[in-house]
Coordinates of C-alpha atoms in Angstrom, one line a residue:
X1 CA 48.4 174.6 131.6
X2 CA 51.7 172.4 130.5
X3 CA 51.3 169.0 129.2
X4 CA 54.4 168.0 131.7
X5 CA 52.1 168.4 135.2
X6 CA 53.0 166.2 137.9
X7 CA 50.4 163.0 138.4
X8 CA 48.8 164.8 141.4
X9 CA 48.1 167.8 139.2
X10 CA 46.8 165.9 136.3
X11 CA 44.3 164.2 138.3
X12 CA 42.6 168.0 138.5
X13 CA 42.9 168.4 134.6
X14 CA 39.8 169.5 132.5
X15 CA 41.1 168.7 128.4
X16 CA 40.9 172.9 128.2
X17 CA 41.8 174.6 124.9
X18 CA 45.2 175.4 126.4
X19 CA 46.2 172.0 127.2
X20 CA 44.9 170.8 123.8
X21 CA 46.9 173.5 122.0
X22 CA 50.2 172.6 124.6
X23 CA 49.7 169.0 123.3
X24 CA 49.5 170.0 119.4
X25 CA 52.6 172.3 119.5
X26 CA 54.6 169.8 121.5
X27 CA 54.3 167.1 118.6
X28 CA 55.2 169.6 116.0
X29 CA 59.0 169.6 114.1
X30 CA 60.3 173.0 114.5
X31 CA 59.5 173.2 110.6
X32 CA 56.2 172.7 111.3
X33 CA 56.3 174.8 114.3
X34 CA 57.3 178.2 112.2
X35 CA 54.3 177.5 109.9
X36 CA 51.5 177.4 112.7
X37 CA 53.2 180.5 114.3
X38 CA 53.1 182.6 111.2
X39 CA 49.6 181.4 110.6
X40 CA 49.0 182.6 113.9
X41 CA 50.8 185.7 113.5
X42 CA 48.5 186.4 109.7
X43 CA 45.3 186.0 111.3
X44 CA 45.8 187.6 114.8
X45 CA 46.2 191.4 115.0
X46 CA 47.7 191.1 118.6
X47 CA 50.4 189.0 117.5
X48 CA 53.6 189.9 115.8
X49 CA 57.3 189.1 115.1
X50 CA 59.9 190.4 117.3
X51 CA 63.4 191.3 116.3
X52 CA 66.0 191.4 119.0
X53 CA 66.5 195.2 118.6
X54 CA 62.8 196.0 118.3
X55 CA 61.8 193.8 121.5
X56 CA 60.7 196.9 123.7
X57 CA 58.3 197.9 121.2
X58 CA 56.1 194.8 122.2
X59 CA 54.9 193.8 125.7
X60 CA 57.8 193.1 128.3
X61 CA 56.0 190.7 130.1
X62 CA 57.3 187.1 130.5
X63 CA 53.5 185.7 130.1
X64 CA 53.2 187.4 126.9
X65 CA 56.7 186.8 125.3
X66 CA 57.7 183.9 123.6
X67 CA 61.4 184.7 123.6
X68 CA 61.4 184.8 127.7
X69 CA 63.2 181.5 128.7
X70 CA 60.7 178.9 130.0
X71 CA 60.3 178.9 134.0
X72 CA 62.8 175.9 135.4
X73 CA 64.8 175.5 138.5
X74 CA 67.5 174.4 136.7
X75 CA 70.2 177.0 135.1
X76 CA 69.5 178.5 131.8
X77 CA 71.9 177.9 128.9
X78 CA 72.8 180.7 126.7
X79 CA 70.1 180.6 123.1
X80 CA 73.2 181.2 121.2
X81 CA 76.8 178.9 121.6
X82 CA 79.6 180.8 120.3
X83 CA 81.8 178.7 118.0
X84 CA 84.8 178.5 120.4
X85 CA 82.8 177.2 123.4
X86 CA 82.4 173.7 121.4
X87 CA 84.8 171.2 122.2
X88 CA 86.0 168.8 119.4
X89 CA 85.4 165.5 120.4
X90 CA 85.5 163.6 117.3
X91 CA 87.0 164.5 113.7
X92 CA 83.7 164.5 112.4
X93 CA 82.6 167.6 114.3
X94 CA 85.6 169.4 112.9
X95 CA 84.0 169.2 109.2
X96 CA 80.6 170.1 111.0
X97 CA 82.0 173.3 112.7
X98 CA 83.2 174.3 109.5
X99 CA 80.3 173.7 107.5
X100 CA 78.7 175.8 110.3
X101 CA 81.0 178.4 109.6
X102 CA 80.1 178.6 105.8
X103 CA 76.6 178.8 106.1
X104 CA 76.7 181.1 109.2
X105 CA 73.6 179.4 110.5
X106 CA 72.8 175.8 112.3
X107 CA 69.8 175.3 109.7
X108 CA 69.6 172.5 107.1
X109 CA 71.8 170.1 108.6
X110 CA 70.4 166.9 106.7
X111 CA 67.4 166.0 104.4
X112 CA 64.7 164.7 106.5
X113 CA 62.2 161.7 105.4
X114 CA 58.9 161.8 106.6
X115 CA 58.1 160.3 109.7
X116 CA 55.0 158.2 108.7
X117 CA 52.6 156.6 111.3
X118 CA 53.7 153.5 110.7
X119 CA 57.4 154.5 111.4
X120 CA 56.2 155.7 114.7
X121 CA 54.2 153.0 115.6
X122 CA 57.0 150.5 115.0
X123 CA 59.5 152.5 116.7
X124 CA 57.5 152.3 119.9
X125 CA 56.7 148.4 119.2
X126 CA 60.3 148.0 118.9
X127 CA 60.7 149.6 122.3
X128 CA 58.1 147.7 124.1
X129 CA 59.7 144.6 125.3
X130 CA 57.6 142.3 123.3
X131 CA 58.4 138.6 122.9
X132 CA 59.5 137.6 119.2
X133 CA 55.9 136.2 118.6
X134 CA 54.1 139.1 119.5
X135 CA 56.7 141.6 117.5
X136 CA 55.7 139.7 114.6
X137 CA 51.9 140.1 115.3
X138 CA 52.6 144.0 116.3
X139 CA 54.4 144.4 113.0
X140 CA 51.3 142.6 110.9
X141 CA 48.9 145.1 112.7
X142 CA 50.6 148.2 112.7
X143 CA 50.9 147.4 108.7
X144 CA 47.1 147.3 108.4
X145 CA 46.5 150.7 110.1
X146 CA 45.5 153.0 107.9
X147 CA 46.6 156.6 107.5
X148 CA 44.1 157.8 109.7
X149 CA 44.9 155.9 112.6
X150 CA 42.2 152.9 112.4
X151 CA 42.4 149.2 111.9
X152 CA 39.6 148.4 109.6
X153 CA 40.8 145.2 108.5
X154 CA 39.1 142.2 110.0
X155 CA 41.3 140.6 112.6
X156 CA 40.8 137.0 111.6
X157 CA 42.0 137.4 107.9
X158 CA 44.6 139.6 109.0
X159 CA 46.0 136.5 111.4
X160 CA 45.5 133.8 108.8
X161 CA 47.9 135.6 106.4
X162 CA 50.8 135.0 109.3
X163 CA 50.2 131.1 108.7
X164 CA 52.2 129.0 108.8
X165 CA 54.8 131.1 110.3
X166 CA 52.4 131.8 113.5
X167 CA 49.5 130.4 114.0
X168 CA 47.3 132.4 116.5
X169 CA 43.5 133.0 117.3
X170 CA 42.0 136.4 117.6
X171 CA 41.8 136.1 121.5
X172 CA 45.4 135.4 121.7
X173 CA 46.3 138.5 119.5
X174 CA 43.9 141.0 121.1
X175 CA 46.4 141.8 124.1
X176 CA 49.0 142.9 121.5
X177 CA 46.6 144.9 119.5
X178 CA 45.2 146.6 123.0
X179 CA 48.8 147.7 123.6
X180 CA 49.3 149.0 120.4
X181 CA 46.2 151.4 121.4
X182 CA 48.5 152.6 124.1
X183 CA 50.9 153.9 121.9
X184 CA 51.0 157.4 120.8
X185 CA 49.0 159.0 119.3
X186 CA 46.6 158.1 121.7
X187 CA 43.5 156.5 119.7
X188 CA 45.6 154.9 117.1
X189 CA 44.7 151.3 116.4
X190 CA 40.9 151.8 116.7
X191 CA 38.6 149.6 114.8
X192 CA 35.7 151.8 114.8
X193 CA 35.1 155.5 115.6
X194 CA 33.6 154.9 118.9
X195 CA 36.7 152.6 120.1
X196 CA 38.5 155.7 118.8
X197 CA 37.1 158.2 121.2
X198 CA 36.8 155.7 123.8
X199 CA 40.8 155.1 124.0
X200 CA 41.3 159.1 123.8
X201 CA 38.8 159.4 126.9
X202 CA 40.5 156.1 128.9
X203 CA 43.5 158.2 128.5
X204 CA 42.4 161.3 130.3
X205 CA 42.3 161.4 134.3
X206 CA 39.3 159.5 135.9
X207 CA 37.4 162.9 137.1
X208 CA 37.8 164.8 134.0
X209 CA 34.6 166.8 133.5
X210 CA 32.3 164.8 131.5
X211 CA 34.3 162.0 131.0
X212 CA 31.8 159.1 132.3
X213 CA 29.1 160.3 130.3
X214 CA 31.3 160.3 127.4
X215 CA 32.4 157.0 127.7
X216 CA 29.1 155.7 127.8
X217 CA 28.1 157.8 124.6
X218 CA 31.1 156.7 122.6
X219 CA 30.2 153.0 123.4
X220 CA 26.5 153.1 122.6
X221 CA 24.9 156.1 121.6
X222 CA 27.4 157.7 118.9
X223 CA 25.8 157.1 115.8
X224 CA 22.4 158.5 117.6
X225 CA 23.7 161.7 119.3
X226 CA 22.4 164.2 116.6
X227 CA 19.0 162.7 116.9
X228 CA 18.8 162.2 120.5
X229 CA 20.1 166.0 121.5
X230 CA 20.7 167.1 125.1
X231 CA 17.5 165.9 126.7
X232 CA 17.8 162.6 124.9
X233 CA 21.2 162.4 126.5
X234 CA 20.1 163.0 129.8
X235 CA 17.5 160.5 129.9
X236 CA 19.5 157.9 128.2
X237 CA 22.4 158.1 130.3
X238 CA 20.5 159.5 133.3
X239 CA 22.4 162.4 133.9
X240 CA 21.9 166.3 134.4
X241 CA 22.1 168.8 131.3
X242 CA 25.1 170.3 132.4
X243 CA 27.0 167.1 132.6
X244 CA 25.4 165.6 129.2
X245 CA 26.6 169.1 127.8
X246 CA 30.1 168.9 129.1
X247 CA 30.4 165.3 127.7
X248 CA 29.4 166.7 124.3
X249 CA 32.0 169.4 124.4
X250 CA 34.6 166.7 125.5
X251 CA 33.8 164.2 122.8
X252 CA 33.8 167.1 120.3
X253 CA 37.3 168.1 121.7
X254 CA 38.9 164.8 120.5
X255 CA 40.5 163.9 117.5
X256 CA 38.6 161.2 115.3
X257 CA 41.7 161.0 112.9
X258 CA 44.9 160.5 115.6
X259 CA 47.0 159.3 112.6
X260 CA 46.6 162.0 110.1
X261 CA 49.1 164.3 111.9
X262 CA 52.2 162.0 110.9
X263 CA 53.8 162.1 107.4
X264 CA 52.6 165.9 106.6
X265 CA 56.2 166.6 105.6
X266 CA 57.4 165.9 102.0
X267 CA 60.2 163.1 101.6
X268 CA 63.2 165.4 101.3
X269 CA 62.4 168.1 103.8
X270 CA 65.5 169.6 105.5
X271 CA 65.4 169.7 109.2
X272 CA 66.2 172.4 111.8
X273 CA 67.7 171.3 115.0
X274 CA 65.5 172.0 117.9
X275 CA 68.3 171.9 120.3
X276 CA 71.8 172.1 120.6
X277 CA 74.1 170.0 122.7
X278 CA 78.1 170.8 123.3
X279 CA 80.8 169.7 125.8
X280 CA 82.7 172.1 127.5
X281 CA 85.2 171.9 130.3
X282 CA 84.4 168.0 130.6
X283 CA 80.4 168.7 130.8
X284 CA 77.8 168.5 128.6
X285 CA 75.1 171.3 127.9
X286 CA 71.9 171.7 126.3
X287 CA 70.3 175.2 125.0
X288 CA 67.4 175.2 122.6
X289 CA 67.5 175.8 118.9
X290 CA 67.5 179.0 117.5
X291 CA 64.1 177.6 115.8
X292 CA 62.5 176.3 118.7
X293 CA 61.6 179.3 120.3
X294 CA 59.7 181.4 117.6
X295 CA 60.3 185.1 118.3
X296 CA 56.6 186.5 118.9
X297 CA 55.0 188.8 121.3
X298 CA 51.8 190.9 121.9
X299 CA 51.3 194.1 120.7
X300 CA 51.3 196.8 123.5
X301 CA 49.5 199.4 121.2
X302 CA 46.7 196.8 120.5
X303 CA 46.6 195.7 123.9
X304 CA 46.2 198.8 125.4
X305 CA 43.5 199.7 122.8
X306 CA 41.1 197.5 124.6
X307 CA 40.4 200.1 127.2
X308 CA 39.1 202.4 125.2
X309 CA 37.5 200.6 122.3
X310 CA 33.5 200.0 122.0
X311 CA 31.9 196.9 123.5
X312 CA 31.9 195.0 120.5
X313 CA 36.0 195.9 119.2
X314 CA 36.6 195.3 122.8
X315 CA 35.2 191.5 122.7
X316 CA 36.5 191.2 119.3
X317 CA 40.2 191.9 120.9
X318 CA 40.1 190.3 123.9
X319 CA 39.1 186.8 122.1
X320 CA 42.3 187.5 120.1
X321 CA 44.6 188.4 123.2
X322 CA 43.5 185.2 125.0
X323 CA 44.4 183.2 121.6
X324 CA 47.7 184.4 122.0
X325 CA 48.3 184.0 125.5
X326 CA 47.3 180.3 124.9
X327 CA 49.6 180.2 121.9
X328 CA 52.5 181.8 124.0
X329 CA 52.1 179.6 127.0
X330 CA 52.1 177.0 124.9
X331 CA 55.4 177.8 123.2
X332 CA 56.4 178.4 126.5
X333 CA 55.5 174.8 127.6
X334 CA 56.7 173.3 124.7
X335 CA 60.5 174.7 125.0
X336 CA 60.5 173.6 128.6
X337 CA 59.3 170.2 128.0
X338 CA 61.7 169.8 125.3
X339 CA 64.7 171.0 127.3
X340 CA 64.0 168.7 130.0
X341 CA 63.4 165.7 128.0
X342 CA 67.0 166.4 125.9
X343 CA 68.7 166.8 129.3
X344 CA 67.4 163.6 130.5
X345 CA 68.6 162.0 127.3
X346 CA 72.1 163.5 127.4
X347 CA 72.3 162.4 131.1
X348 CA 71.5 159.1 130.5
X349 CA 73.5 158.7 126.9
X350 CA 76.9 160.5 127.7
X351 CA 78.8 157.6 126.4
X352 CA 76.8 157.6 123.2
X353 CA 77.8 161.6 122.6
X354 CA 81.4 160.7 123.4
X355 CA 81.9 157.6 121.9
X356 CA 79.2 156.5 119.5
X357 CA 76.4 154.1 119.0
X358 CA 78.6 150.9 120.4
X359 CA 78.0 153.0 123.7
X360 CA 74.4 153.5 123.8
X361 CA 72.6 152.3 126.5
X362 CA 69.1 150.4 126.8
X363 CA 66.8 153.4 127.2
X364 CA 63.0 153.4 126.6
X365 CA 60.1 156.1 126.4
X366 CA 59.2 154.9 130.1
X367 CA 62.4 155.1 131.7
X368 CA 62.4 158.9 130.5
X369 CA 58.6 159.2 131.7
X370 CA 59.7 157.5 135.2
X371 CA 62.7 160.2 135.7
X372 CA 60.8 163.1 134.5
X373 CA 57.2 162.2 136.1
X374 CA 55.9 162.8 132.6
X375 CA 53.3 160.5 130.9
X376 CA 54.9 158.1 128.0
X377 CA 52.9 159.7 125.1
X378 CA 54.0 163.2 126.2
X379 CA 58.2 161.8 126.0
X380 CA 56.7 160.0 122.4
X381 CA 55.4 163.6 121.3
X382 CA 58.5 165.2 122.6
X383 CA 60.7 163.4 120.7
X384 CA 58.4 162.5 117.5
X385 CA 60.5 164.4 114.3
X386 CA 62.9 166.3 116.8
X387 CA 66.6 166.8 116.1
X388 CA 69.5 167.5 117.8
X389 CA 72.9 169.4 116.7
X390 CA 75.6 167.3 118.7
X391 CA 79.2 167.2 118.1
X392 CA 78.3 164.0 116.2
X393 CA 76.4 165.6 113.7
X394 CA 72.6 166.3 113.6
X395 CA 70.9 163.2 115.1
X396 CA 67.3 162.7 115.8
X397 CA 65.8 162.4 119.4
X398 CA 64.9 158.7 118.6
X399 CA 68.5 157.7 118.0
X400 CA 69.1 158.1 121.6
X401 CA 66.6 155.3 122.4
X402 CA 67.2 151.5 121.9
X403 CA 65.8 148.2 123.6
X404 CA 68.3 146.1 125.4
X405 CA 69.8 142.4 126.0
X406 CA 70.8 141.6 129.1
X407 CA 74.5 140.6 129.4
X408 CA 76.6 137.7 131.1
X409 CA 78.1 140.6 133.4
X410 CA 74.4 141.1 135.1
X411 CA 74.4 144.4 133.0
X412 CA 72.5 145.1 129.6
X413 CA 73.4 146.3 126.3
X414 CA 71.1 148.1 123.5
X415 CA 70.3 146.7 120.3
X416 CA 72.1 149.4 118.7
X417 CA 75.2 148.6 120.4
X418 CA 74.9 144.9 119.1
X419 CA 74.3 146.1 115.6
X420 CA 77.3 148.4 115.8
X421 CA 79.4 145.5 116.7
X422 CA 78.0 143.3 114.4
X423 CA 79.1 145.7 111.6
X424 CA 82.7 146.1 112.9
X425 CA 83.0 142.2 112.9
X426 CA 81.9 142.2 109.3
X427 CA 84.1 144.9 108.2
X428 CA 87.2 143.2 110.1
X429 CA 86.5 139.6 108.8
X430 CA 88.1 137.3 106.4
X431 CA 86.8 138.3 102.7
X432 CA 87.6 134.4 101.8
X433 CA 85.8 133.1 105.0
X434 CA 83.0 135.5 106.1
X435 CA 81.6 134.9 109.7
X436 CA 78.4 133.1 109.6
X437 CA 75.3 134.0 111.5
X438 CA 76.2 131.5 114.4
X439 CA 80.2 132.4 114.7
X440 CA 79.1 135.8 115.3
X441 CA 76.3 134.6 117.7
X442 CA 79.7 132.8 119.8
X443 CA 81.9 135.9 119.1
X444 CA 79.3 137.9 121.0
X445 CA 78.7 135.5 123.5
X446 CA 82.4 135.3 124.4
X447 CA 82.4 138.8 124.6
X448 CA 79.2 138.5 127.5
X449 CA 76.5 139.5 125.1
X450 CA 74.4 136.0 124.9
X451 CA 72.8 136.9 121.3
X452 CA 70.8 134.1 119.6
X453 CA 71.7 133.1 115.9
X454 CA 68.2 134.3 114.5
X455 CA 68.8 137.4 116.3
X456 CA 72.2 138.0 114.8
X457 CA 70.1 137.3 111.4
X458 CA 67.5 139.8 112.2
X459 CA 69.9 142.4 113.1
X460 CA 72.2 141.7 110.1
X461 CA 69.2 142.0 107.6
X462 CA 68.4 145.6 109.3
X463 CA 71.9 146.6 108.6
X464 CA 71.2 145.2 104.8
X465 CA 74.8 142.9 105.2
X466 CA 74.2 140.0 102.8
X467 CA 74.5 136.4 104.3
X468 CA 78.0 134.8 104.5
X469 CA 77.9 133.1 101.1
X470 CA 77.3 136.2 99.5
X471 CA 80.2 137.8 101.1
X472 CA 82.8 135.5 100.1
X473 CA 85.5 137.6 97.9
X474 CA 88.6 135.7 96.3
X475 CA 91.6 137.3 95.4

């Protein structure tokens, strides 16, 4: 099953092993995906790497080949993009193309800092349209979340550290916490294991098998489950043995450490683009990168052995055959979801690709999720630690998102575009009389972007631009 099913279909889902694997594969970076597939090939005798010239030696059925393009109603772009098909837009692309020819591949574009859990949560916070006060509270809450994704610090003590700048009560900060608990990864921000599992259960469709009983167990009986057993669960929850067993299986399938998946890559790791974006004859095109679809397939010889093997050997091979099928379907699902998301980003942010950060439009996870009919957490997983090669260099998919500010003309502009404009104004200022935050705010207001002075100061600090009195230069 694919993690980008429609809302109607999702109501019929059970958290199957296939779905869990598809979700897991979607959130991996290309480097992590290669390691995951390599481990699967090493442990599963029915899986093997496939060279283009030797593809006939493996099964040719698209169901069993991860090299087959994902099913889509949209036309498929070529996997390998010829160098002369790139239309040189900005000057920087000429350098990129030359560098690409020298290396003869599109790997190792630039160094990647590990995308920590805190970075991932803060990115979602700034896209969430929180008030300035709630943003400060949210930053404090996220800073207190540990690497496993839990908020173990007492809320009262945490909020007291914000005084005197922000004086708030626990009950006033809870709505902010509850919104953070809806971020990806699901279950983050929980204060104990029971709440963590409950958050993950509530994110499942209401008719998921075992969900109702599992929620009751997570809230009341989690610590006593080993002693209760199935019979005790039936008595305490007032359910049948089948319902109790389904609830236990569902609880076992959840992730007790939702934050552990982030920050696994060491600092300085090189990134491999997941997709390639190029412009040809005035149109933008999207294709998967070389590493986004590992070339693995099921060995036909082993598959045929199942028919002639003994009972024990046949069961062993069938088990590995099922695992191989799940992996290949998950890879196809990941590739299809990634292409759909990138195509949507290109359609929404063509100006950004054409003109740079000053043309970046406000865009949130919810905007993309609504357009594609997916869940916000699916979009978040699809863009986390993913990169695309563009005429402007290799960019993180997160760079295509930005919060927005309403303009006097009735439209909106992104915070990234405002920061880029601030950078331009400071670069062009008179070094003897640098622009103060108030003058920068007045200039932007005259251009139709009403921004408060304190917002200018926040953006200036984010750009690491000193205050006006520190930028004075004489001579």
